[in-house]
Short mmCIF file of C-alpha atoms in Angstrom, two decimals:
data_model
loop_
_atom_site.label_atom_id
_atom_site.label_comp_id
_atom_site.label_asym_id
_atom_site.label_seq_id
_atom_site.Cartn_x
_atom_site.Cartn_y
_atom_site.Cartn_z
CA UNK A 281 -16.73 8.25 -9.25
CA UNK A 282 -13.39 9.69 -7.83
CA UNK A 283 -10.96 7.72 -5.94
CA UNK A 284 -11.24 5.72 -3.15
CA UNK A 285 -9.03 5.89 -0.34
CA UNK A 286 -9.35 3.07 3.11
CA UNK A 287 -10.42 5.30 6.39
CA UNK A 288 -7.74 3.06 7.90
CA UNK A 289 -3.81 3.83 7.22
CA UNK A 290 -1.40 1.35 6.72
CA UNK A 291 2.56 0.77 6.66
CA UNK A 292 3.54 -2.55 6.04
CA UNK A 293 0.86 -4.95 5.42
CA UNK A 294 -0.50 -8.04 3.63
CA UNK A 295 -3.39 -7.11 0.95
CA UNK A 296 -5.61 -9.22 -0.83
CA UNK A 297 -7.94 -8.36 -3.51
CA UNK A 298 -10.51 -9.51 -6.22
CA UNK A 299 -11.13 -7.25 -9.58
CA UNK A 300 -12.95 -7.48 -13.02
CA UNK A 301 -12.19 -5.77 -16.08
CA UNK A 302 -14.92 -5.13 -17.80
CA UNK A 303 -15.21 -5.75 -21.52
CA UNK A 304 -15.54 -3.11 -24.41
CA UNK A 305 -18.49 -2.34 -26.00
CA UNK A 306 -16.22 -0.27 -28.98
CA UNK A 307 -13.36 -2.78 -30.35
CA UNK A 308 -11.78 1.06 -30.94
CA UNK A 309 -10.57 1.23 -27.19
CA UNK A 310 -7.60 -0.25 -26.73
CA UNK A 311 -4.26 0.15 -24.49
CA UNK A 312 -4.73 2.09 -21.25
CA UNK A 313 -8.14 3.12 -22.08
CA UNK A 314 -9.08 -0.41 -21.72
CA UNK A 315 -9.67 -1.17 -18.23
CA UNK A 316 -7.23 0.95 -16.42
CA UNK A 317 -6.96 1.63 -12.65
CA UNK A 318 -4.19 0.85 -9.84
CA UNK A 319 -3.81 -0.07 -6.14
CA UNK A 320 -1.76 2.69 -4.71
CA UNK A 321 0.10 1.36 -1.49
CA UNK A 322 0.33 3.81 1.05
CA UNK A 323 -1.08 6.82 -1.21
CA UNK A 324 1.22 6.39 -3.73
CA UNK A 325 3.15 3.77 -4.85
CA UNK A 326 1.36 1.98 -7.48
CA UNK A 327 0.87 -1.23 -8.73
CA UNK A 328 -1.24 -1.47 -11.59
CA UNK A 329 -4.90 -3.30 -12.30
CA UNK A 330 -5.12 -2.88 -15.95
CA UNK A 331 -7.00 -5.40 -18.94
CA UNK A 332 -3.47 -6.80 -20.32
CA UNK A 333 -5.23 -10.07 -21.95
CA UNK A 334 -4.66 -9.84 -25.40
CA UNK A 335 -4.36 -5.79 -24.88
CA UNK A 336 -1.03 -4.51 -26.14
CA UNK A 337 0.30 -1.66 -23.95
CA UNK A 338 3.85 -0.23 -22.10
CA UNK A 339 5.40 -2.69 -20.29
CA UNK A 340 5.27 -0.79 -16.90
CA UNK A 341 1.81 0.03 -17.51
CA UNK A 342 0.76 -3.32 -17.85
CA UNK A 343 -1.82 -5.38 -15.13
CA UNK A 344 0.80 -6.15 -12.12
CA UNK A 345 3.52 -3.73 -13.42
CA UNK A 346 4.91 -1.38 -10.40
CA UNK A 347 3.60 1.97 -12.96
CA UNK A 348 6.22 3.78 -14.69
CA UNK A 349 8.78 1.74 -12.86
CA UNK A 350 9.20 -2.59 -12.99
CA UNK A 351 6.77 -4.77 -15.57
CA UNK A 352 5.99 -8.18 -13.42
CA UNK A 353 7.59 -11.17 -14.05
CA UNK A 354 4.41 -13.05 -15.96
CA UNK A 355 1.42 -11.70 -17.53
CA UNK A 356 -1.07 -13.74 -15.61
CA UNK A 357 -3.93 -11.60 -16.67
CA UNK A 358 -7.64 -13.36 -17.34
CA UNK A 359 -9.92 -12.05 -19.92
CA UNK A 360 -12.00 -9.47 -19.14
CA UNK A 361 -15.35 -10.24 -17.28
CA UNK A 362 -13.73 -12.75 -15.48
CA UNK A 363 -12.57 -11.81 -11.46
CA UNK A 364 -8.70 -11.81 -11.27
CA UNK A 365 -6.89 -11.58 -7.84
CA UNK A 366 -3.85 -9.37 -6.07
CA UNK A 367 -2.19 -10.67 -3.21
CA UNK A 368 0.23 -8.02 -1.89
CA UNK A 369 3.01 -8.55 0.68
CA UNK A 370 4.25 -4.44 1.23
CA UNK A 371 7.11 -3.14 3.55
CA UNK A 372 7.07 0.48 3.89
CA UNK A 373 9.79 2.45 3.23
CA UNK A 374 12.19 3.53 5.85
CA UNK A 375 13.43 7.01 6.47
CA UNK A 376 15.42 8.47 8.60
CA UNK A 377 14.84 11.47 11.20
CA UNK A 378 15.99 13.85 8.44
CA UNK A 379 13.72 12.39 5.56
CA UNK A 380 16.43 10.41 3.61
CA UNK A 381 15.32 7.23 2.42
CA UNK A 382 17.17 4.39 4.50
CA UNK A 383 15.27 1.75 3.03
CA UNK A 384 12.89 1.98 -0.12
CA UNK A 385 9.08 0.47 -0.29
CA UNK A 386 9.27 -3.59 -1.08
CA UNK A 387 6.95 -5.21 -2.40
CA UNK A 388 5.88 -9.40 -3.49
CA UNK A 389 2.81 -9.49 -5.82
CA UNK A 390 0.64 -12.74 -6.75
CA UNK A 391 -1.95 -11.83 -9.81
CA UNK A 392 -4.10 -14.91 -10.08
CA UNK A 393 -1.61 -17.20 -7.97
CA UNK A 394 1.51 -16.43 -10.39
CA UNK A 395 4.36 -14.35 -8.59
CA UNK A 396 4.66 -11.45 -10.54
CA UNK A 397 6.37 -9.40 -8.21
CA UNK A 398 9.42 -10.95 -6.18
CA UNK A 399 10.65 -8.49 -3.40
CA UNK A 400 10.63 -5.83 -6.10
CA UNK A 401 11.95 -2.50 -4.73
CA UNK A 402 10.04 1.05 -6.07
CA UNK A 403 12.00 3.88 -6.91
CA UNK A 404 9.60 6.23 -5.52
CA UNK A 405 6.02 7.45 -5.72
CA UNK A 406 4.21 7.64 -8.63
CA UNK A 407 6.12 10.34 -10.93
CA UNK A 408 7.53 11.67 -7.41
CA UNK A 409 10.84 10.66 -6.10
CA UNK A 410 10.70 9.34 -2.06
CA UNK A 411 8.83 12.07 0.44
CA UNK A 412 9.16 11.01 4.17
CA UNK A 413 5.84 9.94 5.72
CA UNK A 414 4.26 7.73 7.83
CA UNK A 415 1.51 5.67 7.18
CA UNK A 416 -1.15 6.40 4.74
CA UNK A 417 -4.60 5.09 3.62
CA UNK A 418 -4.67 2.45 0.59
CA UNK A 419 -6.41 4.08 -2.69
CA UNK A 420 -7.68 2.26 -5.73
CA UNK A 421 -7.99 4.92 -8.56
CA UNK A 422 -10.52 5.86 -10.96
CA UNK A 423 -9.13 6.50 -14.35
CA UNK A 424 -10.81 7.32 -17.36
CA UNK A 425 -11.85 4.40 -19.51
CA UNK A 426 -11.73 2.60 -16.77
CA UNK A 427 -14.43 0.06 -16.60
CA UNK A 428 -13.07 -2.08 -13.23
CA UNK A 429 -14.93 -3.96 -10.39
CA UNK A 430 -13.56 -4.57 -7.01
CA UNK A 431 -14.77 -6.96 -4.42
CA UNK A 432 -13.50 -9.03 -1.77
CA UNK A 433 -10.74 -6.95 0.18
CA UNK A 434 -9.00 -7.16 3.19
CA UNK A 435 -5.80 -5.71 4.98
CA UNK A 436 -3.89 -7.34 7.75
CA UNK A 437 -1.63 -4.47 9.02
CA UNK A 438 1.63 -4.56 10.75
CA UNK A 439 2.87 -7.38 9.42
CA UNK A 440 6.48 -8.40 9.56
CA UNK A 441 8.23 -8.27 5.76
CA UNK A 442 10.87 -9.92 6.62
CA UNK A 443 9.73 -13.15 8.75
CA UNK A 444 6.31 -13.51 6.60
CA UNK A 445 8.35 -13.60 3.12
CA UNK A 446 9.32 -16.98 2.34
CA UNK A 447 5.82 -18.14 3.49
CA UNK A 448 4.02 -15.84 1.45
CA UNK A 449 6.27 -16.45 -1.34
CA UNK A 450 5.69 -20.41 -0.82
CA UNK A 451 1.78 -20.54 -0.13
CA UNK A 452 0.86 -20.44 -3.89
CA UNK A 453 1.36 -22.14 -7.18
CA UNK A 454 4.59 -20.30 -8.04
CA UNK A 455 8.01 -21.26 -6.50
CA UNK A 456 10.41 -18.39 -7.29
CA UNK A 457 13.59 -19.44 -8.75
#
């Protein structure tokens, strides 16, 4: 119960994780009720971990969407009670010595080997516009109705964005166009 946050903080860094949605026991809950929770890089940017097989909801509150902000590219989502994964390639954002943004969070997303996520920039923190700050623990969130299983994560920290892009982007199933 409650969220979870690493003891670790991160900036930029590779992620890669398994989770389950679990399924329904009352065909009533639908939408976000339905297996709803979300990675949230640094503290808060987040991308979302959400049932979206065969589970109508808002686009940018769909499984891989950046919330509230960018849908992904695909809906690569499994049913539910089977393990999906995230593979996350993050650059922190940049600010400068006065707290202005100089260069926004980044992020490339695999869900289940399909890029859903290509270098996508977020427009801030979750219902927050940018805040300077360095780096910060990675949550996953408990949310009502939520019903999700996590196993099977790891963090490589200070990676480079830049230099590791291409190769991340190449090293599954998906070519971008």
């Amino acid at each position: 119960k409650g969220n979870f946050d690493t003891k670790e903080a991160y900036g930029t860094a590779r992620i890669n994780l398994e989770f389950m949605t679990a399924k329904a026991k009352d065909p009533k809950v639908k939408g976000q009720l339905y297996g709803n929770s979300g990675i949230f890089l640094m503290s808060g940017y987040e991308v979302q971990v959400m049932n979206s097989y065969k589970n109508d909801t808002n686009a940018d509150g769909m499984c891989g969407a950046i919330w509230g902000q960018q849908p992904p590219l695909v809906n690569a989502s499994r049913a539910p009670g089977q393990w999906q994964s995230y593979d996350i390639l993050m650059k922190a954002p940049i600010f400068s010595e006065d707290g202005k943004v100089l260069e926004p969070m980044r992020a490339t997303i695999f869900h289940n080997g399909e890029l859903i996520q290509n270098d996508t920039y977020f427009l801030g923190e979750v219902n927050k516009p940018y805040k300077a700050h360095g780096k910060r623990p990675l949550r996953i969130q408990d949310h009502k109705g939520s019903g999700i299983f996590f196993r099977n994560m790891w963090i490589v920290p200070d990676v480079d964005y830049d230099k590791s892009l291409d190769s991340f982007r190449y090293s599954f199933n998906s070519v971008p166009a």
